Coordinates of C-alpha atoms and ligand atoms in Angstrom, one line a residue:
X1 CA 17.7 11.4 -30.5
X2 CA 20.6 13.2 -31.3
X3 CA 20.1 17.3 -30.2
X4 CA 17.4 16.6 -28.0
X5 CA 17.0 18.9 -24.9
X6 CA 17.7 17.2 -21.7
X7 CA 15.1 18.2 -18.5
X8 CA 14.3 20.5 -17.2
X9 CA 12.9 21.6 -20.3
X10 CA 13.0 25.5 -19.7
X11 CA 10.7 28.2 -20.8
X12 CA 11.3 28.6 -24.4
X13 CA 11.0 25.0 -24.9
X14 CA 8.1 23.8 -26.6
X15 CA 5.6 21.8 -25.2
X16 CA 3.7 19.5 -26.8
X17 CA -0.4 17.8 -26.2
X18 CA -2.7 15.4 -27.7
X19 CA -6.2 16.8 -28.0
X20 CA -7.1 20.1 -28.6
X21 CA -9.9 20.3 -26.1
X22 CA -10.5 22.5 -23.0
X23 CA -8.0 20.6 -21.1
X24 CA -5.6 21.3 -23.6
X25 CA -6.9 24.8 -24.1
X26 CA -6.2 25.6 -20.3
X27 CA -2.9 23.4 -20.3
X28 CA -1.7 25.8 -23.4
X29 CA -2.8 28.6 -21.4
X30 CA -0.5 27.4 -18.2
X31 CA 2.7 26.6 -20.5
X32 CA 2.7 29.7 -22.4
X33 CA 1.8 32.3 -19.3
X34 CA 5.4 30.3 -17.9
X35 CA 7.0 31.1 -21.5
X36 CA 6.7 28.1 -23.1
X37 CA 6.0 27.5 -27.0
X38 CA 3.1 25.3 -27.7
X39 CA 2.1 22.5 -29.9
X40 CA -1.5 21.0 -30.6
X41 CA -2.4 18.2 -32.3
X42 CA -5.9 18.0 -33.0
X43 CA -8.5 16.8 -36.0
X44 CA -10.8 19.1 -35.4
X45 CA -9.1 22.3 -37.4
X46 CA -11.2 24.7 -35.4
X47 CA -10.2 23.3 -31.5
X48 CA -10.2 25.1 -28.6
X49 CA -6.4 24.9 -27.9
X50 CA -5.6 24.6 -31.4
X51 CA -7.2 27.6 -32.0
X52 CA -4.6 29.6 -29.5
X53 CA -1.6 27.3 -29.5
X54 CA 1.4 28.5 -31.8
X55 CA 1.6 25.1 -33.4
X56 CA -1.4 23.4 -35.0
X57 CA -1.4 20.3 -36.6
X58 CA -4.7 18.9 -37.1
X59 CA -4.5 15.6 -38.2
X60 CA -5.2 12.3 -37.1
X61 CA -4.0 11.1 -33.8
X62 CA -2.0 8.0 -35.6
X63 CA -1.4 10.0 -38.5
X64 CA 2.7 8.9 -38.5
X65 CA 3.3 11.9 -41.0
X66 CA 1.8 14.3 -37.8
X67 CA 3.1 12.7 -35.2
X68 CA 6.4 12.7 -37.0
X69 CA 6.0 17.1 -36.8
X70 CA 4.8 16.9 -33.5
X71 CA 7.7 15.5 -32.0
X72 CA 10.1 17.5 -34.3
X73 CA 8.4 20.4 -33.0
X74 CA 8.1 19.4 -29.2
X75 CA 10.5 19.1 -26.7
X76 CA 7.6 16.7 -24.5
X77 CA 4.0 15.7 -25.3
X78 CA 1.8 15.2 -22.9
X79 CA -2.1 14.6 -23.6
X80 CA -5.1 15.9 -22.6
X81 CA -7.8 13.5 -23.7
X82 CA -7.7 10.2 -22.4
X83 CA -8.7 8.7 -25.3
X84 CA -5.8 9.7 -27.3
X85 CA -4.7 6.4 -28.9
X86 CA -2.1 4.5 -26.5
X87 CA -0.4 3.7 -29.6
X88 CA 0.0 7.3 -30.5
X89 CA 2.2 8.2 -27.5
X90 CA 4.0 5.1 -27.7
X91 CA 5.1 6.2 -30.9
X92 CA 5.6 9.0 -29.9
X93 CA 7.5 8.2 -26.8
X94 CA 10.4 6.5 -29.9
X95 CA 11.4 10.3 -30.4
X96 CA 10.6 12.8 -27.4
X97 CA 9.4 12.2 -23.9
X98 CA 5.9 11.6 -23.2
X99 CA 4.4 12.1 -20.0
X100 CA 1.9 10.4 -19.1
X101 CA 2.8 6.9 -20.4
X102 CA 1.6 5.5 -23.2
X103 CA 1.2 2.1 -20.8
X104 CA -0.2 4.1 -17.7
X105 CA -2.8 5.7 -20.7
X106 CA -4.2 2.3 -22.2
X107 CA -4.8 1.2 -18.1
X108 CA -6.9 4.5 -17.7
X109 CA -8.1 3.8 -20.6
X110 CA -10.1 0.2 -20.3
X111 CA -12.3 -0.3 -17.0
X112 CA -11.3 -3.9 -17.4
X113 CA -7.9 -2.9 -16.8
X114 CA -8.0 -0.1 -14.5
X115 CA -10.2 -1.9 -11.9
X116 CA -7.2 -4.9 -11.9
X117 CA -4.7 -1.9 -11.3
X118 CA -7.6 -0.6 -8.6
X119 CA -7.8 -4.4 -7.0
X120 CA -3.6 -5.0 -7.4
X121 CA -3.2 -1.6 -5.3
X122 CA -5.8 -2.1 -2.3
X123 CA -3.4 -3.3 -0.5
X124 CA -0.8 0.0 -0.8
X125 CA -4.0 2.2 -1.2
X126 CA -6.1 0.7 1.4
X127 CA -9.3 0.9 -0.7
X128 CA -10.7 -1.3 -3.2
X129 CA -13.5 -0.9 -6.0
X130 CA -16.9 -2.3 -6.8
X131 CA -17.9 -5.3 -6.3
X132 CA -18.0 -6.3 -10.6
X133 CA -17.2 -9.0 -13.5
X134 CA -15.6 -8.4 -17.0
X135 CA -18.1 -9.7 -19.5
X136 CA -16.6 -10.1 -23.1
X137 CA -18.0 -12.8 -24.6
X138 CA -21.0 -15.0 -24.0
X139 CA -19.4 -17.4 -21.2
X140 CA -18.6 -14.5 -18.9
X141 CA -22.3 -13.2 -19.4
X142 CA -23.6 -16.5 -18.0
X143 CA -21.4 -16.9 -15.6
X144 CA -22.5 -13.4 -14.0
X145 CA -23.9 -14.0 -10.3
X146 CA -27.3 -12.5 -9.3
X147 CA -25.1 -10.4 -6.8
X148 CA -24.3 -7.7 -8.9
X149 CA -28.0 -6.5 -9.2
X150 CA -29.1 -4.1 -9.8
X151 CA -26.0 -3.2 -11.3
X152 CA -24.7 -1.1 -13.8
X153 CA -23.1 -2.2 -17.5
X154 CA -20.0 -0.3 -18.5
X155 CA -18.5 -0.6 -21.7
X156 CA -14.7 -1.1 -21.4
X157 CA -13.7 1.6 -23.5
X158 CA -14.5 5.1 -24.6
X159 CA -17.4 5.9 -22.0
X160 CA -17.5 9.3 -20.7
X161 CA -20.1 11.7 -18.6
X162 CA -21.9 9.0 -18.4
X163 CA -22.0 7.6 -21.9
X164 CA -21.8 3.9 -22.8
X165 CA -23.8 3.2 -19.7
X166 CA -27.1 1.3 -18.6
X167 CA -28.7 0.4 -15.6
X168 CA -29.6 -3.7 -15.4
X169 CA -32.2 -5.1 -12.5
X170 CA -32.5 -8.2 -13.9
X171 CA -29.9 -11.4 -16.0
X172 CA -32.2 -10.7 -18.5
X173 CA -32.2 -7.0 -18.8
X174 CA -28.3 -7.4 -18.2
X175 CA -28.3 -9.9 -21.6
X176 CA -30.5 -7.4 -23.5
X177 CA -28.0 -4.4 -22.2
X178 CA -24.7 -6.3 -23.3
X179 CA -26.5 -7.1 -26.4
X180 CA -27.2 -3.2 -27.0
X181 CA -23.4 -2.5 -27.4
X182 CA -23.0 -4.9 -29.9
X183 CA -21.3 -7.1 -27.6
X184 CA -18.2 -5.2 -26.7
X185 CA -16.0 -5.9 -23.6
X186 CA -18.0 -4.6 -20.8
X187 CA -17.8 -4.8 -16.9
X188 CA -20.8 -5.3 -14.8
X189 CA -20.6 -3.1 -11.6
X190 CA -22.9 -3.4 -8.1
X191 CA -25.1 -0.4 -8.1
X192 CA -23.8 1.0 -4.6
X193 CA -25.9 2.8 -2.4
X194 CA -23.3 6.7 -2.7
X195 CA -22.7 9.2 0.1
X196 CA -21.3 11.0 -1.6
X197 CA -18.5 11.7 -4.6
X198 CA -15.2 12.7 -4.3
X199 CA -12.1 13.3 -6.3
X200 CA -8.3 14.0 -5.6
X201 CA -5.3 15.1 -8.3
X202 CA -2.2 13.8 -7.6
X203 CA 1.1 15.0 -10.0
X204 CA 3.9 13.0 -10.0
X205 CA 7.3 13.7 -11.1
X206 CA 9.6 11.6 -13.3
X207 CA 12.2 11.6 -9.9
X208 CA 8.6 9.7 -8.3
X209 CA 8.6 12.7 -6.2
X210 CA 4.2 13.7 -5.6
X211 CA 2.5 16.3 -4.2
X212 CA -1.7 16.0 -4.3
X213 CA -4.3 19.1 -4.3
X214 CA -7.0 18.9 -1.3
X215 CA -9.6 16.8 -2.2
X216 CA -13.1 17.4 -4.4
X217 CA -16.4 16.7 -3.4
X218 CA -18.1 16.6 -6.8
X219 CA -22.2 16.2 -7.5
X220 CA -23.1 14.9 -10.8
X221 CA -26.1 15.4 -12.8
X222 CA -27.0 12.9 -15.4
X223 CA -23.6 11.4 -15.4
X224 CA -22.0 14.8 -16.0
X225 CA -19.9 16.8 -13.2
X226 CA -22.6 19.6 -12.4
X227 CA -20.6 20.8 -8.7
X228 CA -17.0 20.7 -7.3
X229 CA -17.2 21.9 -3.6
X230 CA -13.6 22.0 -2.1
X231 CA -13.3 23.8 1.7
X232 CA -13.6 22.1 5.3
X233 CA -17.0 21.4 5.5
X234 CA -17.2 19.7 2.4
X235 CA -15.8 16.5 3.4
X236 CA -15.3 14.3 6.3
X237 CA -11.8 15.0 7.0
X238 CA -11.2 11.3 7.4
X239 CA -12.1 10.8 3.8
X240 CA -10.3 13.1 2.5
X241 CA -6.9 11.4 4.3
X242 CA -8.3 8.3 2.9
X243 CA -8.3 9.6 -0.6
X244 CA -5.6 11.0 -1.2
X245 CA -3.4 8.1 0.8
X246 CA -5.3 5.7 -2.0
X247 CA -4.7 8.1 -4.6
X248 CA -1.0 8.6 -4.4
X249 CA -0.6 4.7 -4.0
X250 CA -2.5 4.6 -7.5
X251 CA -0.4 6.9 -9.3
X252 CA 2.8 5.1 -7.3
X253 CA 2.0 1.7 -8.4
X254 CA 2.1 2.7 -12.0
X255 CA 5.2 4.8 -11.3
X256 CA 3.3 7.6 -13.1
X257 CA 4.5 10.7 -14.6
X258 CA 2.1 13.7 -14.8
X259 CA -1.4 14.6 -13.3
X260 CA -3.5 12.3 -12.3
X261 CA -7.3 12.4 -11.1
X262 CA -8.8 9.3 -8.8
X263 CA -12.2 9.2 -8.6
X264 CA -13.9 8.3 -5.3
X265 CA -17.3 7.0 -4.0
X266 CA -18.0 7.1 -0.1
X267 CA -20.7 4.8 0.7
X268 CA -23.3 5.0 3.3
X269 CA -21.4 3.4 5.8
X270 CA -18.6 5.4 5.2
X271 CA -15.8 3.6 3.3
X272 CA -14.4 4.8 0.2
X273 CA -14.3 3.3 -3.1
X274 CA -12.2 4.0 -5.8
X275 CA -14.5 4.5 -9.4
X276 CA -12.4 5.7 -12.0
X277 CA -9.7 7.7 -13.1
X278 CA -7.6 9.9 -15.6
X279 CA -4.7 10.5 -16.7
X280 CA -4.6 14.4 -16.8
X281 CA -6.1 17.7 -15.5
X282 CA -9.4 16.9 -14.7
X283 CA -12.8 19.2 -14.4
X284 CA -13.3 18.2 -11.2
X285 CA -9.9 19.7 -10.3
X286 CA -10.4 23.4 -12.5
X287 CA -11.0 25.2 -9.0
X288 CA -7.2 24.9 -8.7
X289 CA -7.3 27.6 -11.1
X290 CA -8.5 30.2 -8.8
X291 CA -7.8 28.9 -5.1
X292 CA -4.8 27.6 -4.9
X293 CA -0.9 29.2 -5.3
X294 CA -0.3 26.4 -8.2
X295 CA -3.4 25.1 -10.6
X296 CA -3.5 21.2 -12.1
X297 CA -2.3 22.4 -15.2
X298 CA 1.1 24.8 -14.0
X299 CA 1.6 21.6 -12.5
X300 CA 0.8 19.9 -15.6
X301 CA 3.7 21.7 -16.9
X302 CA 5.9 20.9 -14.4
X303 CA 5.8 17.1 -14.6
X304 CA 6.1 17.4 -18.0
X305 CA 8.9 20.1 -18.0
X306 CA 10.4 18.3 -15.2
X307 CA 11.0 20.8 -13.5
X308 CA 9.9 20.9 -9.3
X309 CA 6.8 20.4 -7.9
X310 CA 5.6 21.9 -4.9
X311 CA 2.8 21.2 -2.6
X312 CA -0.3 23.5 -3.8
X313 CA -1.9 26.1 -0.9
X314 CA -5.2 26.1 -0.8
X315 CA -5.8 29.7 -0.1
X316 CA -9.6 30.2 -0.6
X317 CA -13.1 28.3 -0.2
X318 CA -13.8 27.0 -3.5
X319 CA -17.3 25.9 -5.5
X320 CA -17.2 25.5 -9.3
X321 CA -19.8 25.4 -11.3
X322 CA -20.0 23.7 -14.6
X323 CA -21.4 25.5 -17.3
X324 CA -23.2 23.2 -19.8
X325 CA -24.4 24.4 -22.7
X326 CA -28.5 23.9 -21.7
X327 CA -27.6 27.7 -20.1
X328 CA -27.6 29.4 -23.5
X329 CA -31.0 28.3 -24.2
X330 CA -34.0 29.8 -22.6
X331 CA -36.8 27.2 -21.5
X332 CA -38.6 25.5 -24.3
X333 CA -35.8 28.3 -26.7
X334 CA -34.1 26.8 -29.0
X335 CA -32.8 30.0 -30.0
X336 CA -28.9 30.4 -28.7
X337 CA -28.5 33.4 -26.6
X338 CA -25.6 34.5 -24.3
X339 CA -26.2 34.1 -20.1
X340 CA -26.6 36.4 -17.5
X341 CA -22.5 37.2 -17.3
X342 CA -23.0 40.7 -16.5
X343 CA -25.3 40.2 -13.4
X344 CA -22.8 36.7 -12.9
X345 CA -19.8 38.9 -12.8
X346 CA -20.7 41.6 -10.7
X347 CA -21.2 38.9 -7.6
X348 CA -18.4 38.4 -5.7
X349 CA -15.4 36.1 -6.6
X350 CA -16.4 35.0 -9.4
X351 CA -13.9 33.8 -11.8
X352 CA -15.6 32.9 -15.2
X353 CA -13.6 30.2 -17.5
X354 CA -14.8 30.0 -21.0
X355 CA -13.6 27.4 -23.3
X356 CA -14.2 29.6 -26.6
X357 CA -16.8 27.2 -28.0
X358 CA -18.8 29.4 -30.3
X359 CA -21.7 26.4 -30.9
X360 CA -23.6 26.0 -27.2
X361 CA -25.1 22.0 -27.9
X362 CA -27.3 20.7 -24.4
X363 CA -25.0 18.7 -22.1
X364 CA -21.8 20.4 -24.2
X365 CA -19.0 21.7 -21.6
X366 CA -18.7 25.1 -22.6
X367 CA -16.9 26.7 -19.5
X368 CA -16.9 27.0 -15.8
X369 CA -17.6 29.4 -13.3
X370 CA -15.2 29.1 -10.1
X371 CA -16.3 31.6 -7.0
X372 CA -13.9 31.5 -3.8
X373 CA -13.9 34.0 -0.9
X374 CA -13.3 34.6 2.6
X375 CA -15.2 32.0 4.0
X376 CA -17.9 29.0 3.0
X377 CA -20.9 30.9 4.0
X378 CA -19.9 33.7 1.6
X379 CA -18.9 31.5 -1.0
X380 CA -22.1 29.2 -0.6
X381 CA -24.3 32.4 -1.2
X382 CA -22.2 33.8 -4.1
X383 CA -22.5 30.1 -5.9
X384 CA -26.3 29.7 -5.1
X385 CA -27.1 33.7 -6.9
X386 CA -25.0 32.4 -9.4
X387 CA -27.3 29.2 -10.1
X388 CA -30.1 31.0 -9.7
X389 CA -29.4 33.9 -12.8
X390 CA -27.5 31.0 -15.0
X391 CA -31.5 29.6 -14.5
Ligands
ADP401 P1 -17.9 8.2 -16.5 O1 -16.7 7.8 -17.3 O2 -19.1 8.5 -17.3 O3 -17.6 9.4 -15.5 P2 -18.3 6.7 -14.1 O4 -18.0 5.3 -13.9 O5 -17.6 7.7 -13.3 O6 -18.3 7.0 -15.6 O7 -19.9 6.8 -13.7 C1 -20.6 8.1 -13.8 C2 -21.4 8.3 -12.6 O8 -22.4 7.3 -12.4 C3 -20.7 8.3 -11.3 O9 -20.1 9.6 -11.1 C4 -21.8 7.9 -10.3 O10 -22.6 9.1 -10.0 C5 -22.6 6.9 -11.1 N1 -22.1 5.6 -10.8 C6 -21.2 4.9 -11.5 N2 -20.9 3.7 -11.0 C7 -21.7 3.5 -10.0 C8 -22.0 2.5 -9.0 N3 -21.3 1.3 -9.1 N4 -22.9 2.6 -8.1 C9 -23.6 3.8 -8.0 N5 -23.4 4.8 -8.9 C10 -22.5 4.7 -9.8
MG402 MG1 -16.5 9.4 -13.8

């Protein structure tokens, strides 16, 4: 459009993000310590990067009167929530660049269509995924070969920590399980026996020029990221190659522009798979923000900015620790009280991330506690007296 800024986008431009979650929050916090201006567009009035952004509009995400501000307002919109409506930053891509893609969005967006992206890149990334079939209607249910139990049913679309998933041992459990989500498209994955889980961020410029940060080793509990462990002894260094080889041939083969996160599984023999992944900052990468030169989100910036990226430093051990809202409640409490910062604090390293959520809800992401240090043995003891007051 006539007037528009050209890239770079330099501070005092304003940068623009769909979703006014934590991502965003920390993505707002990034582009305004660089001197940026900030836009938000949100539903929820009372956001977490809404709330310190200096452009609110909380609206709809295909609200066309909204998106029509937003990209009067911003010089780039990026999002933070991958499931931002596609269609949203298409439109939005009409007026102002958008980084990531709308297209490279809807992909990350369906299972069905980011395990054919995963499959179509095997050969570039030298990985594959799990073994699966795409069940949408009743044909492909039938059809379904005893090989895939026990397996797990995913829905398509919208499933998070977890969420939209159930274990099947049986056809007939699997039939009762597709029927439970009111038959929506689904894939049916191989339960696979895990090693472990790992994760690698890759950000790619709009020149197609990528840098990656070191690699994640990430422990779940019940479906949710609980642990990101990030230092030489937390993954085979063979693995980690692996990953972020396969990684940057994921984000290539899309030419992606922005951060992305690749989700791993090593199995017990050894070889990686890749699981999942998203197109932004993700929380397995948030010890960036304390132990390395650059975090996910400056770099966030960057690709969106387009201005240079440079290879992140590692320059501490990392371990971060989720913080879930089940710590503001004392056992068998249901009475919200505040956690054990003080004593927290005063240990070593510790760099405590808050999200500004006032309402603590069990299993909500309210924050995150990154601790680095000299070396693993002194961060391994900070992070287990950590765990241990957080109870
Ligand atoms: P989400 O979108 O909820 O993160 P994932 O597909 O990453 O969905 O699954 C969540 C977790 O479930 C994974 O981190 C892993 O621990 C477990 N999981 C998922 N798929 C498999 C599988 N095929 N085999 C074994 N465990 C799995
Ligand atoms: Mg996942």
């Amino acid at each position: 459009a006539p007037g528009r800024k050209t890239l770079p986008l330099l501070p005092g431009s304003t940068l623009g993000v769909m979703g006014g979650g934590q991502l965003g929050r920390m993505f707002v916090h990034a582009a305004q310590a660089t001197g940026y201006f900030t836009a938000v567009l949100d539903p929820d009035p009372d956001s977490p990067a809404g709330r310190i952004s200096h452009h609110h509009l909380h609206a709809d995400y295909l609200d066309s009167d909204a998106l029509g501000r937003l990209s009067r307002l911003a010089d780039a919109v990026t999002t933070e929530f991958e499931n931002v409506p596609a269609q949203a930053l298409a439109t939005l891509a009409g007026d102002v660049p958008v980084a990531p893609a709308a297209d490279a969005v809807a992909i990350a967006q369906d299972r069905i269509r980011e395990k054919a992206h995963f499959v179509r890149c095997s050969a570039a990334s030298g990985i594959g995924c799990a073994p699966y079939a795409v069940i949408e209607n009743a044909d492909h249910l039938a059809a379904v070969s005893a090989d895939l139990l026990p397996g797990i049913l995913k829905t398509a679309r919208m499933g998070y920590d977890g969420k939209g998933q159930q274990g099947v041992q049986t056809l007939a459990e699997l039939a009762a399980a597709w029927e439970a989500t009111g038959r929506v498209p689904c894939v049916l994955e191989k339960r696979l026996p895990l090693a472990l889980e790992c994760s690698v961020i890759v950000a790619r410029g709009h020149d197609g020029q990528a840098v990656h940060f070191p690699p994640q080793r990430n422990l779940h509990r019940g479906g949710i990221l609980a642990v990101t462990e990030v230092h030489d002894q937390a993954l085979p260094p063979a693995v980690a190659a692996r990953g972020v080889e396969a990684a940057r041939a994921i984000a290539e083969g899309i030419g992606y522009v922005g951060v992305l996160c690749v989700e791993f599984f090593m199995l017990e023999d050894g070889s990686l798979v890749a699981n999942e992944m998203a197109p932004r900052p993700h929380n397995s990468g948030h010890y960036t923000m304390d132990a390395c030169d650059i975090s996910q989100f400056d770099l966030q910036v960057r690709t969106l900015a387009g201005l240079p990226l440079v290879t992140p430093r590692q320059h501490s051990p990392a371990i971060m620790l989720n913080l879930l809202g089940d710590l503001w409640f004392a056992e068998g409490s249901d009475q919200q009280r505040d956690p054990a910062w003080a004593q927290v604090l005063a240990l070593p390293g510790t760099h405590l991330h808050l999200y500004g959520k006032t309402e603590a809800r069990r299993g909500r992401k309210m924050g995150h506690l990154n601790i680095t240090g000299a070396d693993v043995a002194g961060v391994r003891a900070a992070a287990a007296q950590a765990a241990a007051l957080l109870g």
